PDB file of C-alpha atoms in Angstrom:
ATOM      1  CA  SER Q  20       0.161  -0.006  -0.011  1.00 74.00           C
ATOM      2  CA  GLN Q  21       1.128   3.599  -0.506  1.00 78.00           C
ATOM      3  CA  LYS Q  22       2.864   4.985   2.423  1.00 85.00           C
ATOM      4  CA  ILE Q  23       3.776   9.014   2.486  1.00 90.00           C
ATOM      5  CA  GLU Q  24       6.465  10.244   4.929  1.00 90.00           C
ATOM      6  CA  GLN Q  25       6.311  13.894   6.149  1.00 92.00           C
ATOM      7  CA  ASN Q  26       8.948  15.385   8.155  1.00 81.00           C
ATOM      8  CA  SER Q  27       8.838  13.151  11.455  1.00 69.00           C
ATOM      9  CA  GLU Q  28       9.569  15.875  13.906  1.00 77.00           C
ATOM     10  CA  ALA Q  29       7.893  19.529  14.411  1.00 90.00           C
ATOM     11  CA  LEU Q  30       9.770  22.303  12.490  1.00 93.00           C
ATOM     12  CA  ASN Q  31      10.660  25.470  14.581  1.00 95.00           C
ATOM     13  CA  ILE Q  32      11.896  28.500  12.810  1.00 95.00           C
ATOM     14  CA  GLN Q  33      12.522  31.899  12.905  1.00 96.00           C
ATOM     15  CA  GLU Q  34      10.048  34.592  11.467  1.00 97.00           C
ATOM     16  CA  GLY Q  35      11.059  35.741   7.959  1.00 97.00           C
ATOM     17  CA  LYS Q  36      13.011  32.767   7.205  1.00 97.00           C
ATOM     18  CA  THR Q  37      11.889  30.246   4.691  1.00 97.00           C
ATOM     19  CA  ALA Q  38      10.195  27.012   5.943  1.00 96.00           C
ATOM     20  CA  THR Q  39      10.778  23.848   3.839  1.00 96.00           C
ATOM     21  CA  LEU Q  40       8.781  20.856   4.366  1.00 97.00           C
ATOM     22  CA  THR Q  41       9.165  17.495   2.819  1.00 96.00           C
ATOM     23  CA  CYS Q  42       6.736  14.824   1.441  1.00 96.00           C
ATOM     24  CA  ASN Q  43       8.237  11.481   0.300  1.00 95.00           C
ATOM     25  CA  TYR Q  44       6.041   8.581  -0.904  1.00 93.00           C
ATOM     26  CA  THR Q  45       6.670   4.936  -1.974  1.00 89.00           C
ATOM     27  CA  ASN Q  46       5.264   3.233  -4.957  1.00 82.00           C
ATOM     28  CA  TYR Q  47       3.935   4.783  -8.155  1.00 80.00           C
ATOM     29  CA  SER Q  48       3.424   8.317  -8.507  1.00 84.00           C
ATOM     30  CA  PRO Q  49      -0.100  10.261  -8.332  1.00 85.00           C
ATOM     31  CA  ALA Q  50      -1.964  11.990 -10.835  1.00 85.00           C
ATOM     32  CA  TYR Q  51      -2.158  14.973  -8.171  1.00 89.00           C
ATOM     33  CA  LEU Q  52      -0.213  16.169  -5.288  1.00 92.00           C
ATOM     34  CA  GLN Q  53      -1.887  18.392  -2.857  1.00 93.00           C
ATOM     35  CA  TRP Q  54      -0.888  20.510   0.397  1.00 96.00           C
ATOM     36  CA  TYR Q  55      -3.448  21.258   2.805  1.00 96.00           C
ATOM     37  CA  ARG Q  56      -3.313  23.501   6.115  1.00 97.00           C
ATOM     38  CA  GLN Q  57      -4.804  21.964   9.448  1.00 97.00           C
ATOM     39  CA  ASP Q  58      -5.247  24.283  12.351  1.00 96.00           C
ATOM     40  CA  PRO Q  59      -6.276  22.652  15.720  1.00 93.00           C
ATOM     41  CA  GLY Q  60      -9.764  21.525  16.246  1.00 90.00           C
ATOM     42  CA  ARG Q  61     -10.461  22.295  12.495  1.00 93.00           C
ATOM     43  CA  GLY Q  62     -10.556  20.602   9.112  1.00 95.00           C
ATOM     44  CA  PRO Q  63      -7.746  20.678   6.614  1.00 96.00           C
ATOM     45  CA  VAL Q  64      -7.961  23.774   4.133  1.00 95.00           C
ATOM     46  CA  PHE Q  65      -6.364  23.342   0.515  1.00 94.00           C
ATOM     47  CA  LEU Q  66      -3.433  25.288  -0.394  1.00 95.00           C
ATOM     48  CA  LEU Q  67      -1.898  24.065  -3.533  1.00 93.00           C
ATOM     49  CA  LEU Q  68      -2.119  21.335  -6.090  1.00 92.00           C
ATOM     50  CA  ILE Q  69       0.697  20.246  -8.651  1.00 93.00           C
ATOM     51  CA  ARG Q  70       0.109  17.764 -11.410  1.00 90.00           C
ATOM     52  CA  GLU Q  71       2.540  14.677 -12.165  1.00 89.00           C
ATOM     53  CA  ASN Q  72       3.755  16.536 -15.390  1.00 90.00           C
ATOM     54  CA  GLU Q  73       4.387  19.818 -13.577  1.00 92.00           C
ATOM     55  CA  LYS Q  74       7.796  20.564 -11.641  1.00 91.00           C
ATOM     56  CA  GLU Q  75       6.855  23.625  -9.730  1.00 96.00           C
ATOM     57  CA  LYS Q  76       3.915  25.778  -8.664  1.00 95.00           C
ATOM     58  CA  ARG Q  77       3.782  28.874  -6.880  1.00 96.00           C
ATOM     59  CA  LYS Q  78       0.947  30.739  -5.065  1.00 94.00           C
ATOM     60  CA  GLU Q  79       1.777  34.113  -3.342  1.00 96.00           C
ATOM     61  CA  ARG Q  80       4.618  33.020  -0.633  1.00 97.00           C
ATOM     62  CA  LEU Q  81       4.039  29.415  -1.138  1.00 97.00           C
ATOM     63  CA  LYS Q  82       5.966  26.998  -3.747  1.00 97.00           C
ATOM     64  CA  VAL Q  83       5.585  23.420  -4.163  1.00 97.00           C
ATOM     65  CA  THR Q  84       8.043  21.199  -6.252  1.00 97.00           C
ATOM     66  CA  PHE Q  85       7.155  17.746  -7.454  1.00 95.00           C
ATOM     67  CA  ASP Q  86       9.764  15.163  -8.590  1.00 93.00           C
ATOM     68  CA  THR Q  87       8.393  11.908  -9.463  1.00 91.00           C
ATOM     69  CA  THR Q  88      12.169  10.435 -10.057  1.00 92.00           C
ATOM     70  CA  LEU Q  89      12.652  11.157  -6.217  1.00 93.00           C
ATOM     71  CA  LYS Q  90       9.227  10.467  -5.366  1.00 93.00           C
ATOM     72  CA  GLN Q  91       9.215  13.505  -3.267  1.00 95.00           C
ATOM     73  CA  SER Q  92       7.678  16.920  -3.055  1.00 96.00           C
ATOM     74  CA  LEU Q  93       8.965  20.145  -1.164  1.00 97.00           C
ATOM     75  CA  PHE Q  94       6.772  22.740   0.127  1.00 97.00           C
ATOM     76  CA  HIS Q  95       8.194  26.456   1.019  1.00 97.00           C
ATOM     77  CA  ILE Q  96       6.667  29.313   2.616  1.00 97.00           C
ATOM     78  CA  THR Q  97       8.883  32.129   2.026  1.00 97.00           C
ATOM     79  CA  ALA Q  98       9.196  35.283   4.417  1.00 97.00           C
ATOM     80  CA  SER Q  99       7.311  32.957   7.242  1.00 97.00           C
ATOM     81  CA  GLN Q 100       4.921  34.641   9.836  1.00 97.00           C
ATOM     82  CA  PRO Q 101       3.665  33.361  13.151  1.00 97.00           C
ATOM     83  CA  ALA Q 102       0.353  33.052  11.469  1.00 97.00           C
ATOM     84  CA  ASP Q 103       1.646  30.625   9.397  1.00 98.00           C
ATOM     85  CA  SER Q 104       1.967  28.342  12.632  1.00 97.00           C
ATOM     86  CA  ALA Q 105       0.045  24.997  11.795  1.00 97.00           C
ATOM     87  CA  THR Q 106       0.136  21.615  10.732  1.00 97.00           C
ATOM     88  CA  TYR Q 107       0.749  20.859   6.979  1.00 97.00           C
ATOM     89  CA  LEU Q 108      -0.616  17.682   5.431  1.00 97.00           C
ATOM     90  CA  CYS Q 109       0.762  16.355   2.112  1.00 96.00           C
ATOM     91  CA  ALA Q 110      -2.041  14.579   0.031  1.00 94.00           C
ATOM     92  CA  LEU Q 111      -2.237  12.108  -2.851  1.00 92.00           C
ATOM     93  CA  LEU Q 112      -4.565  11.929  -5.564  1.00 89.00           C
ATOM     94  CA  TYR Q 113      -4.439   8.871  -8.104  1.00 84.00           C
ATOM     95  CA  SER Q 114      -7.376  10.189 -10.242  1.00 78.00           C
ATOM     96  CA  SER Q 115      -9.598  13.122 -10.604  1.00 73.00           C
ATOM     97  CA  ALA Q 116     -11.903  13.979  -7.675  1.00 69.00           C
ATOM     98  CA  SER Q 117     -11.161  10.669  -5.999  1.00 80.00           C
ATOM     99  CA  LYS Q 118     -10.296   9.845  -2.544  1.00 83.00           C
ATOM    100  CA  ILE Q 119      -7.368  11.566  -0.834  1.00 87.00           C
ATOM    101  CA  ILE Q 120      -4.519   9.574   0.725  1.00 91.00           C
ATOM    102  CA  PHE Q 121      -2.996  11.983   3.312  1.00 94.00           C
ATOM    103  CA  GLY Q 122       0.414  12.124   5.091  1.00 94.00           C
ATOM    104  CA  SER Q 123       0.799  12.434   8.970  1.00 94.00           C
ATOM    105  CA  GLY Q 124       1.615  16.184   8.495  1.00 96.00           C
ATOM    106  CA  THR Q 125       4.176  18.399   9.641  1.00 96.00           C
ATOM    107  CA  ARG Q 126       3.695  20.680  12.641  1.00 96.00           C
ATOM    108  CA  LEU Q 127       5.163  24.091  11.897  1.00 97.00           C
ATOM    109  CA  SER Q 128       5.884  26.772  14.507  1.00 97.00           C
ATOM    110  CA  ILE Q 129       6.917  30.203  13.440  1.00 97.00           C
ATOM    111  CA  ARG Q 130       8.728  32.157  16.511  1.00 95.00           C
ATOM    112  CA  PRO Q 131       8.682  36.027  16.495  1.00 92.00           C
TER     113      PRO Q 131
ATOM    114  CA  ASP L  23     -21.769  30.667   5.663  1.00 56.00           C
ATOM    115  CA  THR L  24     -22.079  28.632   2.793  1.00 77.00           C
ATOM    116  CA  GLY L  25     -19.172  25.984   3.692  1.00 93.00           C
ATOM    117  CA  VAL L  26     -19.551  22.574   4.775  1.00 97.00           C
ATOM    118  CA  SER L  27     -21.185  21.662   8.008  1.00 97.00           C
ATOM    119  CA  GLN L  28     -21.219  18.960  10.062  1.00 98.00           C
ATOM    120  CA  ASP L  29     -23.502  18.196  13.309  1.00 97.00           C
ATOM    121  CA  PRO L  30     -22.848  17.256  16.017  1.00 97.00           C
ATOM    122  CA  ARG L  31     -19.437  19.072  16.656  1.00 97.00           C
ATOM    123  CA  HIS L  32     -18.914  16.703  19.421  1.00 97.00           C
ATOM    124  CA  LYS L  33     -20.398  13.444  20.697  1.00 98.00           C
ATOM    125  CA  ILE L  34     -19.629  11.455  23.730  1.00 98.00           C
ATOM    126  CA  THR L  35     -21.187   7.911  23.846  1.00 98.00           C
ATOM    127  CA  LYS L  36     -20.787   4.703  25.771  1.00 97.00           C
ATOM    128  CA  ARG L  37     -19.527   1.592  24.289  1.00 97.00           C
ATOM    129  CA  GLY L  38     -22.078  -0.484  22.258  1.00 97.00           C
ATOM    130  CA  GLN L  39     -24.090   2.538  21.608  1.00 98.00           C
ATOM    131  CA  ASN L  40     -25.133   3.652  17.879  1.00 98.00           C
ATOM    132  CA  VAL L  41     -24.217   7.189  16.818  1.00 98.00           C
ATOM    133  CA  THR L  42     -25.205   9.140  13.502  1.00 98.00           C
ATOM    134  CA  PHE L  43     -23.395  12.119  12.347  1.00 98.00           C
ATOM    135  CA  ARG L  44     -24.731  14.367   9.527  1.00 98.00           C
ATOM    136  CA  CYS L  45     -22.652  16.525   6.792  1.00 98.00           C
ATOM    137  CA  ASP L  46     -24.045  18.965   4.522  1.00 97.00           C
ATOM    138  CA  PRO L  47     -21.768  19.733   1.721  1.00 96.00           C
ATOM    139  CA  ILE L  48     -21.560  22.787  -0.302  1.00 94.00           C
ATOM    140  CA  SER L  49     -24.852  23.039  -2.333  1.00 91.00           C
ATOM    141  CA  GLU L  50     -23.295  22.577  -5.888  1.00 88.00           C
ATOM    142  CA  HIS L  51     -20.741  19.872  -5.232  1.00 91.00           C
ATOM    143  CA  ASN L  52     -21.857  16.411  -6.180  1.00 90.00           C
ATOM    144  CA  ARG L  53     -19.011  14.529  -4.662  1.00 92.00           C
ATOM    145  CA  LEU L  54     -19.002  13.885  -0.870  1.00 95.00           C
ATOM    146  CA  TYR L  55     -16.192  12.425   1.280  1.00 95.00           C
ATOM    147  CA  TRP L  56     -16.136  10.928   4.704  1.00 97.00           C
ATOM    148  CA  TYR L  57     -12.761  10.556   6.539  1.00 96.00           C
ATOM    149  CA  ARG L  58     -11.403   9.786  10.188  1.00 97.00           C
ATOM    150  CA  GLN L  59      -8.606  11.389  12.092  1.00 97.00           C
ATOM    151  CA  THR L  60      -7.039  10.396  15.087  1.00 95.00           C
ATOM    152  CA  LEU L  61      -4.805  12.438  17.008  1.00 92.00           C
ATOM    153  CA  GLY L  62      -1.097  13.228  15.512  1.00 90.00           C
ATOM    154  CA  GLN L  63      -2.276  11.395  12.069  1.00 93.00           C
ATOM    155  CA  GLY L  64      -3.621  12.754   8.968  1.00 95.00           C
ATOM    156  CA  PRO L  65      -7.054  12.065   7.808  1.00 95.00           C
ATOM    157  CA  GLU L  66      -7.808   8.552   6.551  1.00 95.00           C
ATOM    158  CA  PHE L  67     -10.190   7.786   3.975  1.00 94.00           C
ATOM    159  CA  LEU L  68     -13.533   6.124   4.561  1.00 95.00           C
ATOM    160  CA  THR L  69     -15.893   6.675   1.809  1.00 95.00           C
ATOM    161  CA  TYR L  70     -17.093   8.737  -0.872  1.00 94.00           C
ATOM    162  CA  PHE L  71     -20.383   9.349  -2.830  1.00 94.00           C
ATOM    163  CA  GLN L  72     -21.014  10.757  -6.444  1.00 92.00           C
ATOM    164  CA  ASN L  73     -24.382  12.318  -5.835  1.00 92.00           C
ATOM    165  CA  GLU L  74     -26.368   9.559  -3.927  1.00 93.00           C
ATOM    166  CA  ALA L  75     -24.212   6.541  -5.483  1.00 94.00           C
ATOM    167  CA  GLN L  76     -21.527   5.188  -3.290  1.00 93.00           C
ATOM    168  CA  LEU L  77     -18.627   4.752  -5.279  1.00 92.00           C
ATOM    169  CA  GLU L  78     -15.834   3.629  -3.017  1.00 91.00           C
ATOM    170  CA  LYS L  79     -15.658   2.248   0.654  1.00 92.00           C
ATOM    171  CA  SER L  80     -12.177   1.749   2.393  1.00 91.00           C
ATOM    172  CA  ARG L  81     -11.405  -1.583   4.222  1.00 86.00           C
ATOM    173  CA  LEU L  82     -11.536   0.729   7.444  1.00 78.00           C
ATOM    174  CA  LEU L  83     -15.144   0.949   6.953  1.00 83.00           C
ATOM    175  CA  SER L  84     -16.196  -2.131   8.817  1.00 86.00           C
ATOM    176  CA  ASP L  85     -19.774  -3.550   8.665  1.00 91.00           C
ATOM    177  CA  ARG L  86     -20.639  -1.578  11.758  1.00 95.00           C
ATOM    178  CA  PHE L  87     -20.024   1.532   9.553  1.00 96.00           C
ATOM    179  CA  SER L  88     -22.673   2.565   7.094  1.00 95.00           C
ATOM    180  CA  ALA L  89     -23.123   5.815   5.250  1.00 96.00           C
ATOM    181  CA  GLU L  90     -25.841   7.262   3.002  1.00 96.00           C
ATOM    182  CA  ARG L  91     -26.557  10.045   0.648  1.00 96.00           C
ATOM    183  CA  PRO L  92     -30.106   9.304  -0.077  1.00 91.00           C
ATOM    184  CA  LYS L  93     -30.870  12.576  -2.314  1.00 88.00           C
ATOM    185  CA  GLY L  94     -27.327  13.299  -3.286  1.00 86.00           C
ATOM    186  CA  SER L  95     -27.474  16.384  -0.937  1.00 92.00           C
ATOM    187  CA  PHE L  96     -26.570  15.776   2.799  1.00 97.00           C
ATOM    188  CA  SER L  97     -24.793  12.478   4.086  1.00 98.00           C
ATOM    189  CA  THR L  98     -25.093  10.535   7.181  1.00 98.00           C
ATOM    190  CA  LEU L  99     -22.588   8.221   8.654  1.00 98.00           C
ATOM    191  CA  GLU L 100     -23.636   5.821  11.344  1.00 97.00           C
ATOM    192  CA  ILE L 101     -21.479   3.611  13.513  1.00 97.00           C
ATOM    193  CA  GLN L 102     -23.374   0.761  15.282  1.00 97.00           C
ATOM    194  CA  ARG L 103     -22.075  -0.822  18.334  1.00 97.00           C
ATOM    195  CA  THR L 104     -19.304   1.728  19.229  1.00 97.00           C
ATOM    196  CA  GLU L 105     -15.974   0.467  20.456  1.00 96.00           C
ATOM    197  CA  GLN L 106     -13.317   2.578  22.271  1.00 96.00           C
ATOM    198  CA  GLY L 107     -11.191   2.267  18.800  1.00 95.00           C
ATOM    199  CA  ASP L 108     -13.848   4.448  17.004  1.00 96.00           C
ATOM    200  CA  SER L 109     -12.651   7.479  19.087  1.00 97.00           C
ATOM    201  CA  ALA L 110     -11.647  10.040  16.544  1.00 97.00           C
ATOM    202  CA  MET L 111     -12.356  13.093  14.474  1.00 97.00           C
ATOM    203  CA  TYR L 112     -14.918  12.225  11.684  1.00 98.00           C
ATOM    204  CA  LEU L 113     -14.327  14.725   8.928  1.00 98.00           C
ATOM    205  CA  CYS L 114     -16.814  15.344   5.686  1.00 98.00           C
ATOM    206  CA  ALA L 115     -15.398  17.008   2.617  1.00 96.00           C
ATOM    207  CA  SER L 116     -17.020  17.795  -0.691  1.00 94.00           C
ATOM    208  CA  SER L 117     -15.960  18.851  -3.840  1.00 91.00           C
ATOM    209  CA  LEU L 118     -17.180  19.296  -7.426  1.00 87.00           C
ATOM    210  CA  GLY L 119     -16.835  16.151  -9.856  1.00 80.00           C
ATOM    211  CA  PRO L 120     -15.213  15.612 -13.216  1.00 73.00           C
ATOM    212  CA  GLY L 121     -17.369  16.910 -15.925  1.00 65.00           C
ATOM    213  CA  SER L 122     -18.600  19.792 -14.037  1.00 63.00           C
ATOM    214  CA  GLY L 123     -17.003  22.071 -16.426  1.00 60.00           C
ATOM    215  CA  ALA L 124     -14.643  23.612 -13.570  1.00 58.00           C
ATOM    216  CA  ASN L 125     -11.091  22.856 -13.247  1.00 60.00           C
ATOM    217  CA  SER L 126     -10.830  23.063  -9.410  1.00 64.00           C
ATOM    218  CA  TYR L 127     -12.748  19.490  -9.013  1.00 64.00           C
ATOM    219  CA  ASN L 128      -9.630  18.243  -7.370  1.00 77.00           C
ATOM    220  CA  GLU L 129      -9.849  20.847  -4.477  1.00 86.00           C
ATOM    221  CA  GLN L 130     -11.963  19.459  -1.552  1.00 91.00           C
ATOM    222  CA  PHE L 131     -13.474  21.644   0.929  1.00 94.00           C
ATOM    223  CA  PHE L 132     -13.581  19.879   4.351  1.00 96.00           C
ATOM    224  CA  GLY L 133     -16.009  20.530   7.321  1.00 97.00           C
ATOM    225  CA  PRO L 134     -15.114  21.174  11.118  1.00 95.00           C
ATOM    226  CA  GLY L 135     -15.479  17.737  11.868  1.00 97.00           C
ATOM    227  CA  THR L 136     -17.541  15.591  14.428  1.00 98.00           C
ATOM    228  CA  ARG L 137     -15.388  14.644  17.583  1.00 97.00           C
ATOM    229  CA  LEU L 138     -16.505  11.388  18.878  1.00 98.00           C
ATOM    230  CA  THR L 139     -15.482   9.883  22.243  1.00 98.00           C
ATOM    231  CA  VAL L 140     -16.480   6.506  23.146  1.00 98.00           C
ATOM    232  CA  LEU L 141     -16.236   5.665  26.761  1.00 96.00           C
TER     233      LEU L 141
END
């Protein structure tokens, strides 16, 4: 079965720095890879989607890369702010509008 | 607020009791998904619907679990004879489906979840 590994420990960085989160998966590559943000006690919120034939996608301070050879996605938040503190989930979809396979998430803390 | 809503937000029950949760998706979304999340883990897929048709069920969905979406709008998830291991956050999400004419049908919108505690 598919396994997804995200940074196993929480990530603590200084405000203003770039946060980089890692998502590694096994087996075959998904058609779509997504990143979600989740705050305590709330449902996940969609951030970005990247397709298997895309290398990079950007949205404001967010950047996602997708390397199907390495079976890895990197998620970057530039100019990080304390409000970016949350758990970030990597998610795989193997077909359109299908079920999502989530990683366990990485807890990110941005200190002022 | 026109997002996904779930009811109740919290449910405490005794082992062996039956519980039912409700999810109201975004009105124009024809796909509806159920996930379960335990502490420190990402959500795990349970089942999903295209309109009223249940298209896929996870092996996690034992025969004590049943989900319905009778009119293709709201959905219910019932757990019979609850066990302590059923304690978790139950999340509902909705999305547009392929063929909807939109490009954003892979974006799932999640509700706030129902937190179940089985004593």
